[in-house]
XYZ file of N, CA, C and O in Angstrom:
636
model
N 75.473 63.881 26.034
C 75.852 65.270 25.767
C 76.955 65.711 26.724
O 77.220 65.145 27.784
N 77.568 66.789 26.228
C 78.217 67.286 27.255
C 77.488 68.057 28.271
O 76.454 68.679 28.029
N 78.164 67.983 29.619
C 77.799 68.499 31.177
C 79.016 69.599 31.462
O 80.211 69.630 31.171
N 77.972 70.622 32.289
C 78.887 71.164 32.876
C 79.969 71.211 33.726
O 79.686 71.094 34.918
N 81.187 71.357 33.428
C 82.068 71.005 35.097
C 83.143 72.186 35.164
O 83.714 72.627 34.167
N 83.302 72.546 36.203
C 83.883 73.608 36.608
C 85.240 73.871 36.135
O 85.798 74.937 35.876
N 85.715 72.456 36.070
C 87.695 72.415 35.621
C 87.158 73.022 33.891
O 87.450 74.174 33.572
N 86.482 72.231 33.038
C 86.401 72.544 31.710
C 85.721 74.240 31.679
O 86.068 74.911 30.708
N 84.864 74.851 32.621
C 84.733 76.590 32.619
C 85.784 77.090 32.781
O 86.100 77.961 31.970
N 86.750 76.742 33.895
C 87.913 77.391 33.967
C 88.788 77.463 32.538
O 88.911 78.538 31.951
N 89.185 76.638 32.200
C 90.032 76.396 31.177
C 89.463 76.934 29.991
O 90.170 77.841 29.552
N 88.628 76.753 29.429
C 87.826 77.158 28.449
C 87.405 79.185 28.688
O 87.065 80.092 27.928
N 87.635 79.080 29.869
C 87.420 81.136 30.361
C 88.761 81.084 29.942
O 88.697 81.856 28.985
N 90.057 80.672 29.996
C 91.162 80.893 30.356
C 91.395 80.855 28.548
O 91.603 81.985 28.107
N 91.391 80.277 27.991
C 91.433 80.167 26.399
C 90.513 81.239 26.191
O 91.291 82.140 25.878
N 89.754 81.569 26.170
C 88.469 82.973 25.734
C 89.539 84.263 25.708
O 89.887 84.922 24.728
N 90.045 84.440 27.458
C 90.708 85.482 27.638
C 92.221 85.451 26.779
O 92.855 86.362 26.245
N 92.422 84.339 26.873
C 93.793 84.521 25.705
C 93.622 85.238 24.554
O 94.325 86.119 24.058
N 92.127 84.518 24.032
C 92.238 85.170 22.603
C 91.895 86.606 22.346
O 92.374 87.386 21.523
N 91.069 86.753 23.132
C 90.707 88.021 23.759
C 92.007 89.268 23.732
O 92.076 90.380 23.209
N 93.048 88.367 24.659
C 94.313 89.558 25.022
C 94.769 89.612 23.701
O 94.709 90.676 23.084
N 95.312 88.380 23.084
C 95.671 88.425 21.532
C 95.614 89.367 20.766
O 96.463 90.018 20.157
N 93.801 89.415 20.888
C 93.154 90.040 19.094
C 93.659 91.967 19.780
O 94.097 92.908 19.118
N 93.411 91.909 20.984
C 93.919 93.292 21.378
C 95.435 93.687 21.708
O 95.942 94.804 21.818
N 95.830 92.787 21.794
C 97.400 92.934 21.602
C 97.806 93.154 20.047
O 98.445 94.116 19.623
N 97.362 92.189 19.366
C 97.680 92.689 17.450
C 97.185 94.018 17.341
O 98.115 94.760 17.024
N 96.107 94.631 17.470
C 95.883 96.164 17.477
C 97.148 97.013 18.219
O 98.036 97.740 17.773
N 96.813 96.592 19.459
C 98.225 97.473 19.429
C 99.792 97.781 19.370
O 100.591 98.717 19.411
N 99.708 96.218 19.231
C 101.391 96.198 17.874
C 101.162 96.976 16.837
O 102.021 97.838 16.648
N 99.926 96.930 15.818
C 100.630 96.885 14.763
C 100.522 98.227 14.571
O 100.399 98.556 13.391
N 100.531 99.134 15.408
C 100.281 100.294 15.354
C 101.671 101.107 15.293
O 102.000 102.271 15.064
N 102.373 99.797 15.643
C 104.340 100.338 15.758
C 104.734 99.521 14.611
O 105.954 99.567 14.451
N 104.141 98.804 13.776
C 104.581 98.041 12.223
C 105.131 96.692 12.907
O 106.165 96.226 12.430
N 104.345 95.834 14.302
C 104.675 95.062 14.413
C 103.958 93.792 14.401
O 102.738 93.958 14.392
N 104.315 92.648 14.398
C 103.013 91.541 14.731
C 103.157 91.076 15.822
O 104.283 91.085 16.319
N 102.091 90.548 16.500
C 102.283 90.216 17.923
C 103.384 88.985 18.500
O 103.965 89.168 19.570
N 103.562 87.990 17.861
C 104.972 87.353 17.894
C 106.025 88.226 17.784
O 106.668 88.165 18.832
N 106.499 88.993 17.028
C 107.710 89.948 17.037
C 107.568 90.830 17.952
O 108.608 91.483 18.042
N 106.659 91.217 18.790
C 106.855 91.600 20.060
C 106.857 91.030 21.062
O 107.217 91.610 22.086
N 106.482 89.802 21.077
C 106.261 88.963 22.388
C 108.564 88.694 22.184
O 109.388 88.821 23.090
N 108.857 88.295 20.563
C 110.507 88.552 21.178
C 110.929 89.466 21.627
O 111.941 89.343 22.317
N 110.353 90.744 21.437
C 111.187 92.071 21.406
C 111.165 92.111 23.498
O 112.084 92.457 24.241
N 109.986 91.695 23.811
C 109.860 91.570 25.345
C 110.261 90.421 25.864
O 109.798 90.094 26.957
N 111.129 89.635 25.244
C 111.504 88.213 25.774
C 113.029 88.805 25.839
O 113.756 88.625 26.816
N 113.358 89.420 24.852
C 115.186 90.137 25.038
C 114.903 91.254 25.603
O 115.812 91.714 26.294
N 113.667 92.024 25.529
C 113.992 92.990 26.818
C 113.949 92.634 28.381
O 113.890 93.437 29.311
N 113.997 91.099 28.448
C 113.556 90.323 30.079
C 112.853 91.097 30.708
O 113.323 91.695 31.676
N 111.457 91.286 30.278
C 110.413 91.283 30.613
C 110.180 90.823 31.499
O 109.537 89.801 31.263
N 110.449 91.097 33.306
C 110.389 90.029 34.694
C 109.358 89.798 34.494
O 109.170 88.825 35.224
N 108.221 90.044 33.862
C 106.740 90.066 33.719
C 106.853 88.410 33.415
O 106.532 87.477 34.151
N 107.253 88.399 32.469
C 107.086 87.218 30.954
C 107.137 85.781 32.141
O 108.300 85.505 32.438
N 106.215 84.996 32.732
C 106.135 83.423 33.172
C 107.466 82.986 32.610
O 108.228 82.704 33.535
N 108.077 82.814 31.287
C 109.622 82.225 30.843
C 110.183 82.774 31.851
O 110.248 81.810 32.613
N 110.668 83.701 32.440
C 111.558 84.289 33.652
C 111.312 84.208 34.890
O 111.941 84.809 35.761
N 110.130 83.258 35.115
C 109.729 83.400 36.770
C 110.089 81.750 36.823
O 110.370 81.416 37.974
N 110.153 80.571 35.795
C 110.385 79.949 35.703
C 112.078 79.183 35.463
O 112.671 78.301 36.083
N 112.511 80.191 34.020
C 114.357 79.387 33.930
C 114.771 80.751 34.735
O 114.176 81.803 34.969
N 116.159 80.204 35.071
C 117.324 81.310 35.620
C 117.275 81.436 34.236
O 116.766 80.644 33.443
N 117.997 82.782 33.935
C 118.312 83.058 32.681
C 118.843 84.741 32.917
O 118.315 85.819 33.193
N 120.774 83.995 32.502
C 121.336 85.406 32.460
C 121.913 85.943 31.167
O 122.297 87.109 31.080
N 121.969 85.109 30.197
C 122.735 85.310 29.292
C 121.892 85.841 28.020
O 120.907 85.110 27.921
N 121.891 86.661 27.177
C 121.097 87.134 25.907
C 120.548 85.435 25.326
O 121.202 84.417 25.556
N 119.618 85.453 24.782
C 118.821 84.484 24.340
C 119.196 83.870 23.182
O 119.678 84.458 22.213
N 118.932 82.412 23.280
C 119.466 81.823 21.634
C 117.939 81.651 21.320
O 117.094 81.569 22.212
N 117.650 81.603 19.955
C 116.504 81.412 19.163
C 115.619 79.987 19.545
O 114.459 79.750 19.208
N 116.539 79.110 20.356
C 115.960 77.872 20.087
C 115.140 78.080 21.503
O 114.065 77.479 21.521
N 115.427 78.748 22.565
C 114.753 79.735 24.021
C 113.637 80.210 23.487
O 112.501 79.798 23.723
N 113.979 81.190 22.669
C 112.885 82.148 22.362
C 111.355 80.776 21.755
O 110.286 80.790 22.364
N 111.550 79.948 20.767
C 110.911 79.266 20.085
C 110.480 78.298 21.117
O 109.593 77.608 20.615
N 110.718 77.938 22.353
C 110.080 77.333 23.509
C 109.632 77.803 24.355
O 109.098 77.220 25.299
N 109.750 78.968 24.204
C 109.095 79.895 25.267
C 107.971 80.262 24.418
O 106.884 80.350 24.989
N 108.011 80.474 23.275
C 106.376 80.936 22.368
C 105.806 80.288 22.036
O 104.987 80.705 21.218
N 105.761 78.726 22.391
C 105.517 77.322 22.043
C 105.483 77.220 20.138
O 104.693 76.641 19.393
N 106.554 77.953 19.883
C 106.404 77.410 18.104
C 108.063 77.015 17.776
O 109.038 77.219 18.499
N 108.005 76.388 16.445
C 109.271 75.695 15.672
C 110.114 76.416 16.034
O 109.983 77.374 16.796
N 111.608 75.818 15.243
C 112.831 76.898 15.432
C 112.736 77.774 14.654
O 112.972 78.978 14.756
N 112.141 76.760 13.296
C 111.914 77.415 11.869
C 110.921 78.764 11.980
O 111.203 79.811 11.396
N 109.894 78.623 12.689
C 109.164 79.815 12.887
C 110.115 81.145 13.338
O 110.428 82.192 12.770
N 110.372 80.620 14.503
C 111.351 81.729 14.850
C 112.519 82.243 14.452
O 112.700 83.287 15.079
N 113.379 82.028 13.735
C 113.895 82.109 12.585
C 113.491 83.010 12.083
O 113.769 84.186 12.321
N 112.429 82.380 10.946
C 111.695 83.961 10.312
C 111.352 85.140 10.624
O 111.558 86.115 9.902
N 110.754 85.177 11.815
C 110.461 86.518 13.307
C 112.059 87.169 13.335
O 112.263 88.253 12.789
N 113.064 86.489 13.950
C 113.975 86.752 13.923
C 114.718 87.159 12.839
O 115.737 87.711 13.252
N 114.660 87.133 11.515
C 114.951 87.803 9.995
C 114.474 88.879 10.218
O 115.188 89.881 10.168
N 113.013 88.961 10.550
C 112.749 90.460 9.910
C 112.752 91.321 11.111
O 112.320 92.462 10.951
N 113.145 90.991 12.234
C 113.247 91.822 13.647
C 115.454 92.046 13.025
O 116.225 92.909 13.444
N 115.628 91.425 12.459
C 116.989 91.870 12.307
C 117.192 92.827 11.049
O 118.091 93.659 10.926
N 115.848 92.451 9.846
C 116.101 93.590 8.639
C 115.486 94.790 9.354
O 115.775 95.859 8.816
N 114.832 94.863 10.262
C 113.656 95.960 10.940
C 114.864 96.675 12.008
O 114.636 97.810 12.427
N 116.051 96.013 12.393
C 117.044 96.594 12.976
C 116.639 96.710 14.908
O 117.265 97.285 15.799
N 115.480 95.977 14.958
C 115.087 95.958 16.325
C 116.317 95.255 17.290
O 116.492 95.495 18.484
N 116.901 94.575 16.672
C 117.601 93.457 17.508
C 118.677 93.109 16.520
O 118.695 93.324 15.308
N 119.885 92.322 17.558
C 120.747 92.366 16.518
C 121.217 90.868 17.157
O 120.490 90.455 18.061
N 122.582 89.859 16.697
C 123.250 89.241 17.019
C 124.221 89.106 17.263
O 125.080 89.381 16.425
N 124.610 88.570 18.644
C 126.241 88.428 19.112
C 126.355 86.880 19.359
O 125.525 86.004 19.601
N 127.889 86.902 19.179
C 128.542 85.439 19.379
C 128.271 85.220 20.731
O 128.266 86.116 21.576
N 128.019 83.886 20.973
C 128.391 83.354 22.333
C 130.030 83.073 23.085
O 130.920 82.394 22.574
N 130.077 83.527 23.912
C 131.478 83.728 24.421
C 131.981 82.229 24.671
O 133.111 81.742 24.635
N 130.905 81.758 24.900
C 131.639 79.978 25.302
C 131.841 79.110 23.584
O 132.943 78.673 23.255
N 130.957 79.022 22.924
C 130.554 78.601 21.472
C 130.055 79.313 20.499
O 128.862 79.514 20.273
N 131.398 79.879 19.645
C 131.053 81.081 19.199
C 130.204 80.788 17.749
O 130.048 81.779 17.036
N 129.719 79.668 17.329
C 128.695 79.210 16.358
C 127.435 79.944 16.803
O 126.820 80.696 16.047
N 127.094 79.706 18.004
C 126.116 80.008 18.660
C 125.566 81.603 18.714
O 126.339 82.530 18.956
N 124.401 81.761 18.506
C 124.689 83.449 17.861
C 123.072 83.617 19.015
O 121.951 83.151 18.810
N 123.637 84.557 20.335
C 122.644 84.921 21.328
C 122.252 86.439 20.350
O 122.818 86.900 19.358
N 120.832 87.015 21.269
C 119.827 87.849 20.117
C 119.980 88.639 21.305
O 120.081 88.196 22.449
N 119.989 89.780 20.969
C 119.907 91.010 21.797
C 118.960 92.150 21.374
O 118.921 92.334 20.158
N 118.177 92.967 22.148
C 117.568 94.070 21.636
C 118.802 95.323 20.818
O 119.748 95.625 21.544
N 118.771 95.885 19.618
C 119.039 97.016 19.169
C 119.087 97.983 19.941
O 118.483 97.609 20.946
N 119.442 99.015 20.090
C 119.107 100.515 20.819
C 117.723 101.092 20.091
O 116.967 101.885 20.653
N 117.552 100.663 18.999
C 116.491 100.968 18.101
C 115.059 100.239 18.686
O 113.974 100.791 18.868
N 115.410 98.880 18.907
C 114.240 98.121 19.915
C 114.354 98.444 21.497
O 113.427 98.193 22.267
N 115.158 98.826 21.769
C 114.852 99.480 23.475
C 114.712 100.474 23.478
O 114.494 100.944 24.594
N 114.735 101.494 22.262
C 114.173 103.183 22.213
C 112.507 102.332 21.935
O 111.632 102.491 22.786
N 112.257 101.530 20.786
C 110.825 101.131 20.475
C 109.819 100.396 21.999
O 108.603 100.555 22.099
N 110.513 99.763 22.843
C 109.841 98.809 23.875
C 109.908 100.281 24.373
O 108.836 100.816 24.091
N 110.616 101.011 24.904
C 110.503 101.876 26.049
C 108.863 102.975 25.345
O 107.872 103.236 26.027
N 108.997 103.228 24.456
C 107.940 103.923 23.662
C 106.508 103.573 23.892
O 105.535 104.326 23.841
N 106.555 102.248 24.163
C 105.172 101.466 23.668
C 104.619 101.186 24.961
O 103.423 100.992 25.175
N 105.927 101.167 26.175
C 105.394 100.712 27.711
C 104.342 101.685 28.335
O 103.434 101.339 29.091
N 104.633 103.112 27.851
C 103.298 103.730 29.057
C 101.938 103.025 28.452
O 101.304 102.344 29.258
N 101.389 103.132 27.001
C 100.147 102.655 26.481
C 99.916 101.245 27.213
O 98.778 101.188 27.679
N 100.727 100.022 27.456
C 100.840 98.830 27.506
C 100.394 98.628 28.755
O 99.568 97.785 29.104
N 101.135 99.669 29.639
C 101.151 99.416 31.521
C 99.445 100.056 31.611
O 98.653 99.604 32.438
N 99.024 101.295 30.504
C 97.868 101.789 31.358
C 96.478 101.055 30.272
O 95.304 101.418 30.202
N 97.184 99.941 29.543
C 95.859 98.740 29.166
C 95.659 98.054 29.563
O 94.490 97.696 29.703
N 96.738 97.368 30.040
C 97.168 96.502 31.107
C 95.890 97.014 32.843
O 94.795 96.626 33.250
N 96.631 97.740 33.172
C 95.808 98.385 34.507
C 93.907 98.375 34.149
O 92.981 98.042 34.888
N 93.901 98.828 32.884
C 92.379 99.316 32.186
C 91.771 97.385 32.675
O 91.009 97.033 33.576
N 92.612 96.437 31.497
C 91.908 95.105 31.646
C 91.521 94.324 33.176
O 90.793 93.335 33.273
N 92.216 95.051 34.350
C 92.298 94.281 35.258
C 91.789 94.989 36.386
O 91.965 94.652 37.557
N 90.866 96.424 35.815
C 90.276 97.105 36.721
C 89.421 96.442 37.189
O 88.934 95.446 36.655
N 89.056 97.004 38.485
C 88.077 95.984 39.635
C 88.497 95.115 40.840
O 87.946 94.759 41.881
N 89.672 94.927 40.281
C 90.366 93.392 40.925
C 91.210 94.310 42.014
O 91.775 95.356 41.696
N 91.205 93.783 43.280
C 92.272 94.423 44.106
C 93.150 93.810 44.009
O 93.148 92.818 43.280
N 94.169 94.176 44.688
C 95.963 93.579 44.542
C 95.683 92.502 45.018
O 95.644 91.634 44.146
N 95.402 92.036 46.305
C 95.348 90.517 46.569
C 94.932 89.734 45.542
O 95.665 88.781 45.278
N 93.737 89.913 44.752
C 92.829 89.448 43.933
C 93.896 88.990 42.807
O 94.111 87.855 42.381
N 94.519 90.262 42.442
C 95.415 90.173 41.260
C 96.714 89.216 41.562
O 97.264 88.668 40.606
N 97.247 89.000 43.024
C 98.676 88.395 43.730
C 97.905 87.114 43.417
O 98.405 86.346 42.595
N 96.565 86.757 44.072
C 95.875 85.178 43.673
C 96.259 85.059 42.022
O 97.275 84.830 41.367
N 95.337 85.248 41.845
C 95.209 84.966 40.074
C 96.953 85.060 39.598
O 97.129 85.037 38.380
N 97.429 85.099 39.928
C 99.171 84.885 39.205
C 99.046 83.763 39.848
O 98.266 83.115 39.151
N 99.290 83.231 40.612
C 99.616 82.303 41.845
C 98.698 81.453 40.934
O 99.374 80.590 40.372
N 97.465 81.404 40.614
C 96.285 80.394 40.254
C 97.299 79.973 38.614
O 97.668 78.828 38.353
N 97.502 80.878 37.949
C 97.735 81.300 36.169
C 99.406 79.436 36.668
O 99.607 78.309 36.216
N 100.195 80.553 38.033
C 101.105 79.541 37.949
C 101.219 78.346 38.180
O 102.252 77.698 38.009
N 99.906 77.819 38.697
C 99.891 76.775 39.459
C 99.263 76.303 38.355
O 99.192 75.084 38.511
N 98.709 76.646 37.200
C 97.760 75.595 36.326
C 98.811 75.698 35.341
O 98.981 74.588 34.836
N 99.849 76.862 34.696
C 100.476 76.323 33.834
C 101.653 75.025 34.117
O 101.893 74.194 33.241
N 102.184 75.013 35.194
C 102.905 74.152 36.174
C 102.586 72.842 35.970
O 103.415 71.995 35.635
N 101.135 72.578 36.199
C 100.169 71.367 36.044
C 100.375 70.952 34.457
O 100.880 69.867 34.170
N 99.862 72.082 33.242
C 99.939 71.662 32.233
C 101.707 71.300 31.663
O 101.894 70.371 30.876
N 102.658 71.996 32.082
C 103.955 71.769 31.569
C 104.422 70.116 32.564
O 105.412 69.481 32.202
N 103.632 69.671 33.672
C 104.346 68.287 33.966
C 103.493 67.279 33.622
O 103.904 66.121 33.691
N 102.087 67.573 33.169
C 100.679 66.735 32.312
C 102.096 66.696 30.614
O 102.726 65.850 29.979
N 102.002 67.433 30.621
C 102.917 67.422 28.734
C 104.449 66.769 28.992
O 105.107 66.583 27.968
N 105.120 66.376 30.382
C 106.390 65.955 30.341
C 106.059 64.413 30.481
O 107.033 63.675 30.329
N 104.692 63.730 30.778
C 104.184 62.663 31.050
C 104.443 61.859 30.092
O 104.032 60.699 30.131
């Protein structure tokens, strides 16, 4: 049978709470007509210092799709589609790349940085709500822990 071991509680708490943040993150997207992928872009072009993708690449330049689709661990093709209807939805728009102008970097709309700025007080004080209890040190660990195990899993997957 299976036994208990502490690495598989961790990991397995750590998947719980994902899905957890998820199913409560889709509630409160879609409360702005969004799905939770089309906001996780809308906060990837608003450089979100928050977002692990930014504590990890330098990154100065507006985002190409094939960024965005490795940073959300899905296809290009997925993102693509996200990216259609975040462009019929007018959230975001596209500019040429100044070096390779094939290359078409994604920028937030004024329409998606009037929408992100809208949605941040609810976000910052659910945010604060999920992580009540925890003092700041507590909370400075647990980033530090989050970075040190995704770190582990991104050079376990370069193996």
């Amino acid at each position: 049978m299976i036994e208990k071991k502490i690495e598989t509680s961790i990991l397995l708490g750590i998947y719980e709470t994902a899905v957890l943040l998820i199913k409560k993150n889709i509630e409160f997207v879609a409360k702005q007509g969004l799905t939770n992928q089309q906001f996780v872009i809308l906060i990837h072009l608003a450089k979100d210092p928050n977002l692990p993708f930014f504590t990890r690449e330098q990154h100065h330049k507006p985002m190409l799709a094939l960024e965005l689709a490795d940073s959300l661990g899905v296809t290009r093709a997925n993102v693509t589609n996200l990216i259609k209807v975040l462009l019929e939805k007018k959230l975001i728009k596209q500019v040429e790349d100044k070096i390779d102008r094939r290359k078409k970097r994604l920028t937030l709309s004024k329409r998606g940085e009037e929408l992100i700025k809208k949605m941040q007080p609810e976000r910052l004080a659910s945010n604060k709500d999920m992580l009540k209890g925890l003092t700041k040190s507590e909370k400075e660990h647990f980033v530090k822990y989050l970075e040190k195990v995704t770190k582990n899993i991104l050079n376990h997957k370069n193996k």
